[in-house]
Amino acid sequence: MAHTDHTTHLHDDHAHHGPEKGIMRWIKTTNHKDLGTLYLVFAFTMFFIGGLMSLVIRAELFHPGLQFVHPEFFNSMTTLHALVMIFGGVMPAFTGLANWMVPMQIGCSDLALPRINNWGFWILPFAFALLLSTLFMPSGGPAGGWTMYPPLVLQMGEGFPFLIFAVHLMGISSITGAINVAVTILNMRAPGMTLLKMPLFCWTWLITAYLLIATMPVLAGAVTMLLTDRYFGTSFFTASGGGDPVLFQHVFWFFGHPEVYILILPAFGVVSTIIPTFARKTLFGYDSMVYATASIAFLSFIVWAHHMFTVGMPLAGELFFMFSTMLIAVPTGVKVFNWVATMWRGSMTFETPMLFAVAFVFLFTIGGFSGLMLAMAPVDFQYHDTYFVVAHFHYVLVPGAVFSILAGVYYWIPKWTGRMYSEFWGKTHFWLSAVFINITFFPQHFLGLAGMQRRVPDYAVQFTDFNEISTIGAFGFFVSQFIFIFNMLRCMSKSGVPATDRVWEGAHGLEWTVPSPAPYHTFEVPPYVGDDETSNLHDTAKAH
Amino acid sequence: MQKMLGLARFAALMSSLLASGSALAYTGAKWNLPEGVTEISHEVHGLHMMVFWICVVIGVVVFGAMFYSVFAHRKSKGAVAAKFHESTTVEIIWTAIPFFILVAMAIPAAATLVKMDDTRNADLSIKVTGYQWKWQYEYVGEDVSYFSTLAKTSNKARQLQSGVDVNTVDNYLVDVDNPLVLPVGKKIRFLITSNDVIHAWWVSQIAVKKDAIPGYINEVWTKIDEPGTFRGVCAELCGRDHGFMPIVVKALPEDEFKAWLAEKKGGGEQVAAAATTSVMPAAATMTDAAPAAEAPVEVAAVTPAPAAAAPAAAAGKSKEDLVAHGEKVYKGNCAACHQVTGAGMPPTFPALVGSKVATGPKAGAIAQVLKGKNMMPPFSQLSDDDIAGVLTYVASSWGNKGEIVQAADVAAARK
Ligand SMILES: [Cu+2]
Ligand SMILES: [Cu+2]
């Protein structure tokens, strides 16, 4: 390979640039790989905490009647579970993957703004310390739902400003990460790495970055108005003062719907990278994948009120949001078809990353189907705020976003640590996760349809069976994740079979041209970008 | 292998599930949306099944192709990767086909939506007001109005570690003290609003779910085809007891309904409730949906309040008893706004510590609780004992020094 000499020579040149020793390395680091690791470790810690909260929820719901917790505490569990998983788990995990992989995939030495990168990460532990500290206050944690609808959220006790400031901090952190990714991708691609040759993970992240930059300030504005309503006598959302509680919902979902795609677009990128590798075949329809991602991002700004069909909008508004929402199915369908076409007549093997990616396509699409059902406004009146919705968004977020994160970590960890994970335990982890996640969430469709509303600690006895099944699934899923943690720790502690530089037979991309483990500094001199390593063309290159 | 174990376990559970399907779900459905008892609910159910089957068909095609590929195009079977990686024709086809399917789905959905929106020419209007955590129903223009709260049996059983087996409670969590009574075959318009936070009034079998929002009056309608009892719940998170404010609709043939209404008007003891109970928060007028504002100011026929236990009324209780009982009532009904510490959440929810009303003449405090004021809902559905207890508790806690209130005082104030 013509380009390996570049990297090895770089590596030798900068051997003296190794990381600092001890804890200060992690506090002061501006290295994208260190920060990527920090983000991922943070994200998995939050997954664990959020997971424990979900177990409190599922334990209480195992049987009807109240067995373990008071309703108010239950409500703060559902609220915090969502905030922790979304802002503490999924988003930082994708930022961690972007930190590690974006520079290595486009052939640059680091992110464009390394100090901001450090700052962006270290804000997060403070944000979540503020948020979780409310649990130890006499009036308890936020219990009005992660959507923070007024007037209910204004009834929160002394933890209220902590909630607001925590959201502000999370927003700042996300914005710094987003700006960094966008600036890096637009300015620091190696010569020859044109935009339409970029790996799809970079493309989906670039678009995600714009979504973040556009919507996070909107969320910050909305929660700031809550703060002034509560403490400074304004009445943005208080009807008795001439304000409008529904205004908050519009502003919140103007952030909230793009947020849904912030959580899933990077997942599309990961899956679009993994499937071609293990099918040993070029991604089908690269260009249409990019256009589909961009259309989804655009549409995501004009569908927000489908979360609010029941607030009593005028008919014209309901029709508009119903039609625009249904339209999203078109580009999303294109993506699914392209993935299947990529597998079609490939030469497939099923290592753990591929298993998770295939499960993603299958289960995410099921979440897509229920999403299509929810788009139909007259029927949404029936589904809205029931367990049907809970099942829907967990299908797109757990076997969707979370499976793609797991797939990505399995896929790239040999490059990061220089060691292969245990394939046996990887596959065990996959099958347990895939089975338990369906046991957890599939019955919730039935619960919702038959009439169980969401966000309740107790239910009519008719719902007992499905709730029991769901709870068993949740505990099983939680326990299974420890297999993953130990598998990864094994790689990180440098036991396990050494990985080759290419790692996977069918892998293409600049990241596979550097040694495993990837040296602390890579691509300090731009690499040569051959057709062999670009996403859309490598098989035509081979045909030469 | 793990998969097999998981599957075996799942299968075992599913079979036990099917065997135990005896208890009928409150909506009459166990797995699926109920078909319901109105024309609209049938249409909605039809739409739901239509989308469902469309999804099933698409799923079979797409997943069929995917799993065929997963089994057939494996390296271990000697498959060699093909070289194609785009085809404009194919891509146009699979963009166009879903588009047309969507259009075919959107048309009937829009038609149903338009029907649901038409609230004109109603035979009867009911104003539904959400409170933390109960519903108020006012028969507009009929001088009938009452509260509907979770049934006592359910309420007892649902306390943390109540020791009551909830399986023995009839209609656990979906039963109320005073159901909403409606005539069949009449177009009924609901005017839905809230007094405090956002709630949502949902009865699945008539396919009505609408948010109850302070400052707004949302309109929906229904026309029930057959008599029966239909149950529902509050669907929008509204605080601590969100799971405990169910809805029961009792649909009666028209003549029975008329008789019921007449009895309700004449029989129930009429109390001129403070206008505050039916007046919307100031901002109500800002919405375009003003019809309810034109309705005459309602006279709330207070639900026959559970009579205070006779002995208590006769002799009066000791302060200690009242305070002990009142603390429970306070935590259950007042603490959400006024806080356990009595500090409230100013400016919206005033502190009760040092409050002039709470420590002043008892008549003022009793009126405050019976009738409510602005953002504070009325609590006339509490028993005389409860109100006496809670007011004595408030008047003598957190350093307050106010009067003892006896059940008899409350009973007198109700007259
Ligand atoms: Cu949305
Ligand atoms: Cu509620």
Short mmCIF file of N, CA and C in Angstrom, two decimals, chain A residues 193-332:
data_model
loop_
_atom_site.label_atom_id
_atom_site.label_comp_id
_atom_site.label_asym_id
_atom_site.label_seq_id
_atom_site.Cartn_x
_atom_site.Cartn_y
_atom_site.Cartn_z
N MET A 193 -9.67 14.41 -0.65
CA MET A 193 -10.86 13.92 0.06
C MET A 193 -11.98 14.95 -0.18
N THR A 194 -12.61 14.85 -1.36
CA THR A 194 -13.68 15.81 -1.65
C THR A 194 -14.90 15.44 -0.82
N LEU A 195 -15.85 16.38 -0.74
CA LEU A 195 -17.01 16.13 0.11
C LEU A 195 -17.73 14.86 -0.31
N LEU A 196 -17.87 14.64 -1.61
CA LEU A 196 -18.62 13.47 -2.03
C LEU A 196 -17.78 12.20 -2.09
N LYS A 197 -16.59 12.25 -1.50
CA LYS A 197 -15.85 11.00 -1.31
C LYS A 197 -15.75 10.65 0.17
N MET A 198 -16.28 11.55 1.00
CA MET A 198 -16.14 11.38 2.44
C MET A 198 -16.90 10.16 2.95
N PRO A 199 -16.38 9.48 3.96
CA PRO A 199 -17.17 8.41 4.57
C PRO A 199 -18.52 8.95 5.05
N LEU A 200 -19.54 8.13 4.98
CA LEU A 200 -20.88 8.61 5.35
C LEU A 200 -20.97 9.01 6.81
N PHE A 201 -20.16 8.40 7.67
CA PHE A 201 -20.19 8.80 9.07
C PHE A 201 -19.87 10.28 9.20
N CYS A 202 -18.89 10.77 8.40
CA CYS A 202 -18.56 12.19 8.44
C CYS A 202 -19.71 13.03 7.88
N TRP A 203 -20.32 12.52 6.82
CA TRP A 203 -21.45 13.25 6.24
C TRP A 203 -22.59 13.38 7.23
N THR A 204 -22.99 12.27 7.84
CA THR A 204 -24.14 12.35 8.73
C THR A 204 -23.80 13.23 9.94
N TRP A 205 -22.53 13.18 10.35
CA TRP A 205 -22.16 14.02 11.50
C TRP A 205 -22.14 15.50 11.11
N LEU A 206 -21.70 15.78 9.89
CA LEU A 206 -21.69 17.18 9.44
C LEU A 206 -23.11 17.74 9.49
N ILE A 207 -24.05 16.95 9.00
CA ILE A 207 -25.44 17.42 8.98
C ILE A 207 -25.99 17.50 10.40
N THR A 208 -25.64 16.51 11.22
CA THR A 208 -26.04 16.56 12.63
C THR A 208 -25.52 17.82 13.30
N ALA A 209 -24.27 18.19 12.98
CA ALA A 209 -23.68 19.36 13.60
C ALA A 209 -24.52 20.60 13.30
N TYR A 210 -24.99 20.69 12.06
CA TYR A 210 -25.83 21.85 11.74
C TYR A 210 -27.16 21.80 12.49
N LEU A 211 -27.71 20.62 12.63
CA LEU A 211 -28.95 20.51 13.40
C LEU A 211 -28.72 20.99 14.83
N LEU A 212 -27.59 20.56 15.40
CA LEU A 212 -27.30 20.94 16.78
C LEU A 212 -27.14 22.45 16.90
N ILE A 213 -26.38 23.03 15.98
CA ILE A 213 -26.13 24.46 16.07
C ILE A 213 -27.44 25.23 15.90
N ALA A 214 -28.34 24.70 15.09
CA ALA A 214 -29.60 25.41 14.86
C ALA A 214 -30.58 25.25 16.01
N THR A 215 -30.58 24.10 16.70
CA THR A 215 -31.67 23.87 17.64
C THR A 215 -31.30 24.02 19.11
N MET A 216 -30.03 23.79 19.46
CA MET A 216 -29.69 23.87 20.88
C MET A 216 -29.97 25.26 21.46
N PRO A 217 -29.67 26.33 20.72
CA PRO A 217 -29.99 27.65 21.27
C PRO A 217 -31.50 27.84 21.47
N VAL A 218 -32.30 27.16 20.67
CA VAL A 218 -33.75 27.27 20.83
C VAL A 218 -34.17 26.64 22.16
N LEU A 219 -33.59 25.48 22.46
CA LEU A 219 -33.88 24.85 23.74
C LEU A 219 -33.43 25.75 24.88
N ALA A 220 -32.23 26.30 24.73
CA ALA A 220 -31.71 27.18 25.79
C ALA A 220 -32.66 28.35 26.00
N GLY A 221 -33.17 28.92 24.90
CA GLY A 221 -34.11 30.03 25.02
C GLY A 221 -35.37 29.61 25.75
N ALA A 222 -35.88 28.44 25.39
CA ALA A 222 -37.13 27.99 26.01
C ALA A 222 -36.96 27.80 27.52
N VAL A 223 -35.87 27.16 27.92
CA VAL A 223 -35.73 26.93 29.37
C VAL A 223 -35.40 28.22 30.11
N THR A 224 -34.75 29.17 29.41
CA THR A 224 -34.50 30.46 30.05
C THR A 224 -35.81 31.18 30.32
N MET A 225 -36.74 31.07 29.37
CA MET A 225 -38.05 31.69 29.60
C MET A 225 -38.76 31.04 30.78
N LEU A 226 -38.57 29.71 30.94
CA LEU A 226 -39.15 29.06 32.12
C LEU A 226 -38.57 29.67 33.39
N LEU A 227 -37.25 29.89 33.34
CA LEU A 227 -36.55 30.43 34.51
C LEU A 227 -37.09 31.81 34.87
N THR A 228 -37.27 32.66 33.85
CA THR A 228 -37.74 34.01 34.17
C THR A 228 -39.22 33.97 34.58
N ASP A 229 -40.00 33.05 34.01
CA ASP A 229 -41.39 32.92 34.45
C ASP A 229 -41.44 32.58 35.93
N ARG A 230 -40.52 31.75 36.34
CA ARG A 230 -40.56 31.30 37.72
C ARG A 230 -40.01 32.35 38.68
N TYR A 231 -38.92 33.02 38.29
CA TYR A 231 -38.25 33.87 39.28
C TYR A 231 -38.33 35.36 39.02
N PHE A 232 -38.62 35.76 37.78
CA PHE A 232 -38.53 37.19 37.49
C PHE A 232 -39.85 37.78 37.02
N GLY A 233 -40.93 37.08 37.35
CA GLY A 233 -42.24 37.69 37.13
C GLY A 233 -42.70 37.78 35.69
N THR A 234 -42.02 37.16 34.75
CA THR A 234 -42.53 37.17 33.37
C THR A 234 -43.66 36.15 33.25
N SER A 235 -44.41 36.22 32.16
CA SER A 235 -45.49 35.24 31.95
C SER A 235 -45.49 34.73 30.53
N PHE A 236 -44.33 34.29 30.09
CA PHE A 236 -44.29 33.76 28.72
C PHE A 236 -45.28 32.61 28.57
N PHE A 237 -45.30 31.76 29.58
CA PHE A 237 -46.06 30.52 29.45
C PHE A 237 -47.19 30.41 30.46
N THR A 238 -47.45 31.47 31.22
CA THR A 238 -48.45 31.38 32.27
C THR A 238 -49.74 32.03 31.81
N ALA A 239 -50.78 31.21 31.66
CA ALA A 239 -52.02 31.73 31.11
C ALA A 239 -52.58 32.85 31.96
N SER A 240 -52.49 32.71 33.29
CA SER A 240 -53.11 33.72 34.14
C SER A 240 -52.41 35.06 34.02
N GLY A 241 -51.22 35.09 33.46
CA GLY A 241 -50.54 36.36 33.26
C GLY A 241 -50.58 36.79 31.80
N GLY A 242 -51.41 36.12 31.00
CA GLY A 242 -51.50 36.50 29.59
C GLY A 242 -50.56 35.71 28.70
N GLY A 243 -49.85 34.74 29.28
CA GLY A 243 -48.93 33.94 28.46
C GLY A 243 -49.61 32.72 27.88
N ASP A 244 -48.81 31.86 27.28
CA ASP A 244 -49.38 30.75 26.53
C ASP A 244 -48.58 29.48 26.77
N PRO A 245 -49.15 28.53 27.52
CA PRO A 245 -48.39 27.29 27.80
C PRO A 245 -48.08 26.49 26.54
N VAL A 246 -48.91 26.65 25.50
CA VAL A 246 -48.67 25.87 24.29
C VAL A 246 -47.46 26.42 23.52
N LEU A 247 -47.20 27.72 23.70
CA LEU A 247 -46.02 28.30 23.05
C LEU A 247 -44.77 27.51 23.43
N PHE A 248 -44.67 27.14 24.71
CA PHE A 248 -43.49 26.38 25.12
C PHE A 248 -43.37 25.09 24.31
N GLN A 249 -44.51 24.43 24.13
CA GLN A 249 -44.44 23.15 23.41
C GLN A 249 -43.97 23.35 21.99
N HIS A 250 -44.43 24.43 21.35
CA HIS A 250 -43.96 24.69 19.98
C HIS A 250 -42.45 24.93 19.97
N VAL A 251 -42.00 25.76 20.91
CA VAL A 251 -40.57 26.06 20.92
C VAL A 251 -39.78 24.80 21.26
N PHE A 252 -40.27 24.06 22.26
CA PHE A 252 -39.54 22.87 22.68
C PHE A 252 -39.43 21.87 21.52
N TRP A 253 -40.51 21.62 20.81
CA TRP A 253 -40.45 20.60 19.77
C TRP A 253 -39.79 21.10 18.51
N PHE A 254 -39.71 22.44 18.37
CA PHE A 254 -38.89 22.94 17.27
C PHE A 254 -37.44 22.52 17.49
N PHE A 255 -37.05 22.47 18.76
CA PHE A 255 -35.77 21.81 19.08
C PHE A 255 -35.92 20.29 19.06
N GLY A 256 -36.99 19.82 19.62
CA GLY A 256 -37.10 18.40 19.96
C GLY A 256 -37.15 17.48 18.77
N HIS A 257 -37.83 17.89 17.69
CA HIS A 257 -37.85 16.96 16.58
C HIS A 257 -36.51 16.84 15.87
N PRO A 258 -35.85 17.97 15.53
CA PRO A 258 -34.48 17.81 15.00
C PRO A 258 -33.60 17.01 15.97
N GLU A 259 -33.83 17.18 17.27
CA GLU A 259 -33.06 16.42 18.25
C GLU A 259 -33.18 14.91 18.00
N VAL A 260 -34.37 14.48 17.62
CA VAL A 260 -34.57 13.07 17.32
C VAL A 260 -33.59 12.63 16.23
N TYR A 261 -33.39 13.50 15.24
CA TYR A 261 -32.47 13.15 14.16
C TYR A 261 -31.02 13.35 14.55
N ILE A 262 -30.80 14.26 15.51
CA ILE A 262 -29.44 14.37 16.06
C ILE A 262 -29.05 13.02 16.67
N LEU A 263 -30.03 12.35 17.25
CA LEU A 263 -29.75 11.07 17.89
C LEU A 263 -29.62 9.94 16.89
N ILE A 264 -30.16 10.09 15.68
CA ILE A 264 -30.18 8.94 14.79
C ILE A 264 -29.30 9.12 13.54
N LEU A 265 -29.05 10.35 13.09
CA LEU A 265 -28.25 10.50 11.87
C LEU A 265 -26.84 9.90 12.01
N PRO A 266 -26.13 10.19 13.11
CA PRO A 266 -24.81 9.56 13.23
C PRO A 266 -24.91 8.03 13.22
N ALA A 267 -26.03 7.52 13.74
CA ALA A 267 -26.22 6.07 13.72
C ALA A 267 -26.31 5.58 12.27
N PHE A 268 -27.03 6.34 11.43
CA PHE A 268 -27.08 5.99 10.00
C PHE A 268 -25.67 5.92 9.44
N GLY A 269 -24.84 6.90 9.85
CA GLY A 269 -23.47 6.94 9.34
C GLY A 269 -22.68 5.71 9.74
N VAL A 270 -22.80 5.31 11.00
CA VAL A 270 -22.06 4.14 11.49
C VAL A 270 -22.49 2.90 10.71
N VAL A 271 -23.80 2.73 10.56
CA VAL A 271 -24.31 1.54 9.89
C VAL A 271 -23.92 1.54 8.42
N SER A 272 -23.93 2.71 7.79
CA SER A 272 -23.54 2.80 6.38
C SER A 272 -22.05 2.52 6.20
N THR A 273 -21.29 2.61 7.26
CA THR A 273 -19.87 2.28 7.18
C THR A 273 -19.64 0.78 7.40
N ILE A 274 -20.41 0.22 8.33
CA ILE A 274 -20.16 -1.17 8.73
C ILE A 274 -20.70 -2.16 7.70
N ILE A 275 -21.89 -1.91 7.18
CA ILE A 275 -22.48 -2.89 6.26
C ILE A 275 -21.61 -3.13 5.03
N PRO A 276 -21.10 -2.08 4.34
CA PRO A 276 -20.23 -2.36 3.18
C PRO A 276 -18.98 -3.17 3.55
N THR A 277 -18.43 -2.92 4.74
CA THR A 277 -17.22 -3.65 5.14
C THR A 277 -17.48 -5.15 5.18
N PHE A 278 -18.58 -5.54 5.83
CA PHE A 278 -18.80 -6.97 6.02
C PHE A 278 -19.57 -7.61 4.88
N ALA A 279 -20.13 -6.77 3.98
CA ALA A 279 -20.70 -7.33 2.77
C ALA A 279 -19.63 -7.37 1.68
N ARG A 280 -18.49 -6.75 1.96
CA ARG A 280 -17.38 -6.68 1.00
C ARG A 280 -17.85 -6.10 -0.32
N LYS A 281 -18.64 -5.05 -0.19
CA LYS A 281 -19.26 -4.50 -1.38
C LYS A 281 -19.46 -3.01 -1.11
N THR A 282 -19.33 -2.20 -2.17
CA THR A 282 -19.49 -0.75 -1.98
C THR A 282 -20.90 -0.40 -1.54
N LEU A 283 -21.00 0.65 -0.71
CA LEU A 283 -22.31 1.12 -0.29
C LEU A 283 -23.16 1.42 -1.51
N PHE A 284 -24.37 0.89 -1.52
CA PHE A 284 -25.26 1.15 -2.66
C PHE A 284 -25.78 2.58 -2.56
N GLY A 285 -25.72 3.31 -3.68
CA GLY A 285 -26.33 4.64 -3.75
C GLY A 285 -25.74 5.65 -2.79
N TYR A 286 -24.41 5.78 -2.82
CA TYR A 286 -23.76 6.74 -1.92
C TYR A 286 -24.39 8.12 -2.01
N ASP A 287 -24.54 8.62 -3.24
CA ASP A 287 -25.07 9.97 -3.40
C ASP A 287 -26.48 10.10 -2.84
N SER A 288 -27.31 9.09 -3.13
CA SER A 288 -28.68 9.23 -2.63
C SER A 288 -28.71 9.11 -1.11
N MET A 289 -27.74 8.40 -0.52
CA MET A 289 -27.64 8.37 0.94
C MET A 289 -27.40 9.78 1.47
N VAL A 290 -26.48 10.50 0.82
CA VAL A 290 -26.18 11.86 1.28
C VAL A 290 -27.41 12.75 1.11
N TYR A 291 -28.04 12.66 -0.06
CA TYR A 291 -29.21 13.51 -0.28
C TYR A 291 -30.34 13.13 0.67
N ALA A 292 -30.52 11.85 0.91
CA ALA A 292 -31.58 11.42 1.82
C ALA A 292 -31.33 11.99 3.22
N THR A 293 -30.07 11.95 3.66
CA THR A 293 -29.75 12.49 4.99
C THR A 293 -30.08 13.97 5.04
N ALA A 294 -29.68 14.68 3.98
CA ALA A 294 -29.95 16.12 3.96
C ALA A 294 -31.45 16.39 3.93
N SER A 295 -32.21 15.59 3.18
CA SER A 295 -33.67 15.84 3.15
C SER A 295 -34.29 15.56 4.50
N ILE A 296 -33.84 14.49 5.14
CA ILE A 296 -34.39 14.19 6.47
C ILE A 296 -34.12 15.37 7.40
N ALA A 297 -32.90 15.90 7.32
CA ALA A 297 -32.54 17.01 8.19
C ALA A 297 -33.43 18.21 7.90
N PHE A 298 -33.66 18.49 6.62
CA PHE A 298 -34.51 19.63 6.29
C PHE A 298 -35.94 19.39 6.80
N LEU A 299 -36.48 18.22 6.48
CA LEU A 299 -37.86 17.93 6.90
C LEU A 299 -38.00 17.98 8.41
N SER A 300 -36.92 17.65 9.11
CA SER A 300 -37.03 17.58 10.57
C SER A 300 -37.39 18.94 11.17
N PHE A 301 -37.19 20.01 10.40
CA PHE A 301 -37.54 21.34 10.92
C PHE A 301 -39.00 21.72 10.69
N ILE A 302 -39.72 20.94 9.91
CA ILE A 302 -41.09 21.36 9.61
C ILE A 302 -42.12 20.31 10.03
N VAL A 303 -41.77 19.48 10.98
CA VAL A 303 -42.73 18.46 11.41
C VAL A 303 -43.00 18.51 12.91
N TRP A 304 -42.44 19.54 13.60
CA TRP A 304 -42.39 19.43 15.05
C TRP A 304 -43.73 19.21 15.72
N ALA A 305 -44.80 19.80 15.16
CA ALA A 305 -46.06 19.75 15.90
C ALA A 305 -46.74 18.38 15.84
N HIS A 306 -46.10 17.39 15.18
CA HIS A 306 -46.71 16.05 15.26
C HIS A 306 -46.60 15.49 16.68
N HIS A 307 -45.83 16.15 17.54
CA HIS A 307 -45.79 15.75 18.95
C HIS A 307 -46.94 16.39 19.71
N MET A 308 -47.70 17.23 19.01
CA MET A 308 -48.68 18.05 19.71
C MET A 308 -50.04 17.99 19.04
N PHE A 309 -50.33 16.88 18.36
CA PHE A 309 -51.61 16.81 17.66
C PHE A 309 -52.79 17.03 18.61
N THR A 310 -52.63 16.65 19.88
CA THR A 310 -53.78 16.75 20.78
C THR A 310 -53.90 18.11 21.47
N VAL A 311 -53.00 19.08 21.20
CA VAL A 311 -53.16 20.35 21.91
C VAL A 311 -54.30 21.18 21.35
N GLY A 312 -54.85 20.76 20.22
CA GLY A 312 -55.96 21.53 19.67
C GLY A 312 -55.51 22.59 18.69
N MET A 313 -54.71 22.15 17.70
CA MET A 313 -54.30 23.10 16.64
C MET A 313 -55.46 23.27 15.68
N PRO A 314 -55.43 24.34 14.87
CA PRO A 314 -56.42 24.46 13.80
C PRO A 314 -56.26 23.30 12.82
N LEU A 315 -57.33 22.97 12.11
CA LEU A 315 -57.33 21.85 11.18
C LEU A 315 -56.19 21.96 10.17
N ALA A 316 -55.99 23.16 9.62
CA ALA A 316 -54.95 23.33 8.60
C ALA A 316 -53.58 22.95 9.16
N GLY A 317 -53.32 23.33 10.41
CA GLY A 317 -52.05 23.00 11.03
C GLY A 317 -51.90 21.50 11.17
N GLU A 318 -52.97 20.84 11.61
CA GLU A 318 -52.89 19.39 11.79
C GLU A 318 -52.63 18.69 10.46
N LEU A 319 -53.31 19.15 9.42
CA LEU A 319 -53.10 18.53 8.10
C LEU A 319 -51.66 18.74 7.65
N PHE A 320 -51.17 19.98 7.77
CA PHE A 320 -49.80 20.25 7.32
C PHE A 320 -48.80 19.35 8.04
N PHE A 321 -48.91 19.27 9.36
CA PHE A 321 -47.91 18.50 10.09
C PHE A 321 -48.07 17.00 9.85
N MET A 322 -49.29 16.58 9.55
CA MET A 322 -49.46 15.17 9.22
C MET A 322 -48.77 14.86 7.89
N PHE A 323 -49.02 15.69 6.88
CA PHE A 323 -48.43 15.42 5.56
C PHE A 323 -46.91 15.50 5.60
N SER A 324 -46.38 16.55 6.24
CA SER A 324 -44.92 16.69 6.24
C SER A 324 -44.27 15.53 6.98
N THR A 325 -44.94 15.07 8.04
CA THR A 325 -44.36 13.96 8.80
C THR A 325 -44.34 12.69 7.97
N MET A 326 -45.44 12.46 7.24
CA MET A 326 -45.49 11.24 6.43
C MET A 326 -44.40 11.28 5.36
N LEU A 327 -44.11 12.49 4.90
CA LEU A 327 -43.10 12.64 3.85
C LEU A 327 -41.73 12.13 4.29
N ILE A 328 -41.43 12.22 5.57
CA ILE A 328 -40.12 11.78 6.06
C ILE A 328 -39.90 10.30 5.76
N ALA A 329 -41.00 9.57 5.62
CA ALA A 329 -40.85 8.13 5.35
C ALA A 329 -40.13 7.90 4.03
N VAL A 330 -40.21 8.86 3.09
CA VAL A 330 -39.60 8.63 1.78
C VAL A 330 -38.06 8.55 1.87
N PRO A 331 -37.39 9.61 2.33
CA PRO A 331 -35.92 9.48 2.43
C PRO A 331 -35.48 8.39 3.40
N THR A 332 -36.26 8.18 4.46
CA THR A 332 -35.88 7.13 5.40
C THR A 332 -35.97 5.77 4.72
#
